[in-house]
Amino acid sequence: MQHTKILHLVILATALFSLLLVSATYSGYIYAQNSQTKFRAKLDSNNEVPPVNSTAEGVATFKLKNNTVNTKINITGITDLSGAQILSGKKGENGQPIVDLLKKVQKTKTSGGVAVEGSFTASDFEGAMKGKALSALQSAMGTNETYVNIKTKDHPDGEIRGQIKPKGSSSPTQ
């Protein structure tokens, strides 16, 4: 009888230890997923849905710091933007706007293009993301569920676009 009690205690202790180990490992994994703070999108006219005929291209970068997202967008082949947004949607899908990237920015004309620098917070969210925390956008950006769309007068629905992914991601170029 004593031997059975000891065996049950060993099994119970092992089970509890296993649960603690799995819990600690999983929480570390979640932290690592959500700790990504730098994101990038390569902008190209072939990424538009449907694709458009344009030689414009660009890169948008995003850095999360202290509940703020700092943005930098460098574009060649376009000198006057009529819109720049982050939208929800996977590659090949058109989605709903999440944030207007031209609200709080400084635009600078460059030789053959434009540079846009700015920032936004969760209070700037719109659509389905309105009222959510910055971590919700961070998670969507980390799983390629968002994209940047640049609009012009010639292409009011979008001239160049690119999926947002973690900076340094080894996934293929969009």
Coordinates of C-alpha atoms in Angstrom, one line a residue:
M1 CA 0.0 0.0 0.0
Q2 CA 2.8 2.4 0.9
H3 CA 4.5 1.6 -2.4
T4 CA 1.3 2.5 -4.3
K5 CA 1.0 5.9 -2.5
I6 CA 4.7 6.7 -3.4
L7 CA 4.1 5.7 -7.0
H8 CA 1.0 7.9 -7.2
L9 CA 2.9 10.9 -5.7
V10 CA 5.8 10.4 -8.2
I11 CA 3.4 10.3 -11.1
L12 CA 1.5 13.4 -9.9
A13 CA 4.8 15.3 -9.3
T14 CA 6.0 14.3 -12.8
A15 CA 2.8 15.4 -14.4
L16 CA 2.9 18.8 -12.6
F17 CA 6.5 19.3 -13.5
S18 CA 5.7 18.5 -17.2
L19 CA 2.8 21.0 -17.1
L20 CA 5.1 23.7 -15.7
L21 CA 7.8 23.0 -18.3
V22 CA 5.3 23.1 -21.2
S23 CA 3.8 26.3 -19.8
A24 CA 7.1 28.1 -19.4
T25 CA 8.2 27.0 -22.9
Y26 CA 4.9 28.1 -24.5
S27 CA 4.9 31.5 -22.8
G28 CA 8.5 32.1 -24.0
Y29 CA 7.4 31.2 -27.5
I30 CA 4.4 33.6 -27.4
Y31 CA 6.7 36.3 -26.0
A32 CA 9.2 35.7 -28.9
Q33 CA 6.4 35.9 -31.4
N34 CA 5.1 39.2 -30.0
S35 CA 8.4 40.8 -29.3
Q36 CA 9.1 41.5 -33.0
T37 CA 9.3 45.3 -33.3
K38 CA 10.6 45.9 -36.8
F39 CA 8.6 45.2 -39.9
R40 CA 9.1 45.9 -43.6
A41 CA 7.1 45.9 -46.9
K42 CA 8.6 45.9 -50.4
L43 CA 6.2 47.9 -52.6
D44 CA 5.6 47.0 -56.2
S45 CA 2.9 47.5 -58.8
N46 CA 2.7 43.8 -59.5
N47 CA 1.5 43.3 -55.9
E48 CA -1.7 45.3 -56.6
V49 CA -4.9 43.3 -57.0
P50 CA -5.3 43.5 -59.9
P51 CA -1.7 44.4 -60.9
V52 CA -1.2 47.9 -62.5
N53 CA 1.3 49.1 -65.0
S54 CA 3.8 51.3 -63.2
T55 CA 7.5 51.5 -62.8
A56 CA 7.2 52.9 -59.2
E57 CA 8.5 50.9 -56.3
G58 CA 9.4 51.4 -52.7
V59 CA 10.0 50.2 -49.2
A60 CA 8.0 50.8 -46.1
T61 CA 9.5 50.2 -42.7
F62 CA 7.8 50.1 -39.3
K63 CA 9.4 50.2 -35.8
L64 CA 7.3 49.8 -32.7
K65 CA 8.5 51.6 -29.6
N66 CA 6.7 52.8 -26.5
N67 CA 3.2 52.3 -27.8
T68 CA 4.0 54.2 -31.0
V69 CA 4.8 52.9 -34.5
N70 CA 7.4 55.0 -36.4
T71 CA 7.1 54.7 -40.2
K72 CA 9.4 55.4 -43.1
I73 CA 8.3 55.0 -46.7
N74 CA 10.8 55.6 -49.5
I75 CA 9.3 55.6 -53.0
T76 CA 10.8 56.0 -56.5
G77 CA 8.7 56.7 -59.6
I78 CA 6.0 58.6 -57.7
T79 CA 6.3 62.2 -56.5
D80 CA 2.8 63.0 -55.3
L81 CA 0.8 60.5 -53.2
S82 CA -2.9 60.8 -52.7
G83 CA -3.0 58.0 -50.1
A84 CA -1.0 55.6 -48.0
Q85 CA -2.5 53.1 -45.7
I86 CA -2.0 49.8 -43.9
L87 CA -4.9 47.4 -44.7
S88 CA -5.9 44.0 -43.4
G89 CA -5.4 41.2 -46.0
K90 CA -3.2 38.5 -47.2
K91 CA -1.2 38.4 -50.4
G92 CA -3.6 38.5 -53.4
E93 CA -6.6 39.8 -51.3
N94 CA -7.9 43.3 -51.0
G95 CA -8.8 44.3 -47.4
Q96 CA -10.1 47.0 -45.2
P97 CA -8.1 50.0 -44.0
I98 CA -6.5 49.8 -40.6
V99 CA -4.5 53.1 -40.4
D100 CA -3.9 56.2 -42.6
L101 CA -0.2 56.6 -43.0
L102 CA -0.4 60.2 -44.2
K103 CA -2.1 61.7 -41.1
K104 CA 1.0 62.6 -39.1
V105 CA 3.8 62.7 -41.5
Q106 CA 6.5 64.7 -43.1
K107 CA 6.8 64.3 -46.9
T108 CA 10.1 65.1 -48.6
K109 CA 10.6 65.1 -52.4
T110 CA 13.6 63.1 -53.4
S111 CA 15.2 62.8 -56.9
G112 CA 12.6 60.8 -58.7
G113 CA 10.4 60.0 -55.7
V114 CA 9.2 60.9 -52.3
A115 CA 10.1 60.0 -48.7
V116 CA 7.5 59.9 -46.0
E117 CA 8.2 59.7 -42.3
G118 CA 5.7 59.7 -39.5
S119 CA 4.2 57.8 -36.6
F120 CA 0.9 56.5 -35.3
T121 CA -0.6 54.9 -32.2
A122 CA -3.5 52.5 -31.6
S123 CA -5.8 55.6 -31.2
D124 CA -5.4 56.1 -35.0
F125 CA -6.8 52.7 -35.9
E126 CA -9.9 52.5 -38.0
G127 CA -12.2 49.8 -39.3
A128 CA -12.0 46.3 -37.7
M129 CA -8.9 47.3 -35.7
K130 CA -10.5 50.4 -34.1
G131 CA -10.4 50.1 -30.3
K132 CA -7.8 47.4 -30.3
A133 CA -4.4 47.5 -28.8
L134 CA -1.2 48.0 -30.8
S135 CA -0.3 44.4 -30.0
A136 CA -3.2 43.3 -32.3
L137 CA -1.6 45.1 -35.3
Q138 CA 1.8 43.8 -34.2
S139 CA 0.5 40.2 -34.3
A140 CA -1.2 40.7 -37.7
M141 CA 1.9 42.3 -39.2
G142 CA 4.0 39.3 -37.9
T143 CA 1.8 36.8 -39.7
N144 CA 1.6 38.6 -43.1
E145 CA -2.0 39.6 -42.6
T146 CA -1.5 43.3 -43.4
Y147 CA -0.2 45.2 -46.4
V148 CA 0.8 48.8 -47.4
N149 CA -1.0 50.4 -50.3
I150 CA 0.1 53.6 -51.9
K151 CA -2.5 55.5 -53.9
T152 CA -2.0 58.2 -56.6
K153 CA -4.2 60.3 -58.8
D154 CA -3.5 58.0 -61.7
H155 CA -4.2 54.9 -59.6
P156 CA -6.8 55.9 -56.9
D157 CA -7.2 52.2 -55.8
G158 CA -3.5 51.8 -55.4
E159 CA -0.3 52.0 -57.5
I160 CA 2.1 50.0 -55.4
R161 CA 1.6 47.6 -52.6
G162 CA 3.5 45.1 -50.4
Q163 CA 2.8 42.7 -47.6
I164 CA 4.2 43.6 -44.2
K165 CA 6.4 41.0 -42.6
P166 CA 8.9 40.9 -39.8
K167 CA 12.2 42.6 -40.8
G168 CA 14.8 40.0 -41.4
S169 CA 12.1 37.4 -42.3
S170 CA 13.4 34.7 -44.5
S171 CA 10.1 34.3 -46.4
P172 CA 10.3 35.0 -50.1
T173 CA 9.8 38.6 -51.4
Q174 CA 6.1 39.4 -51.9

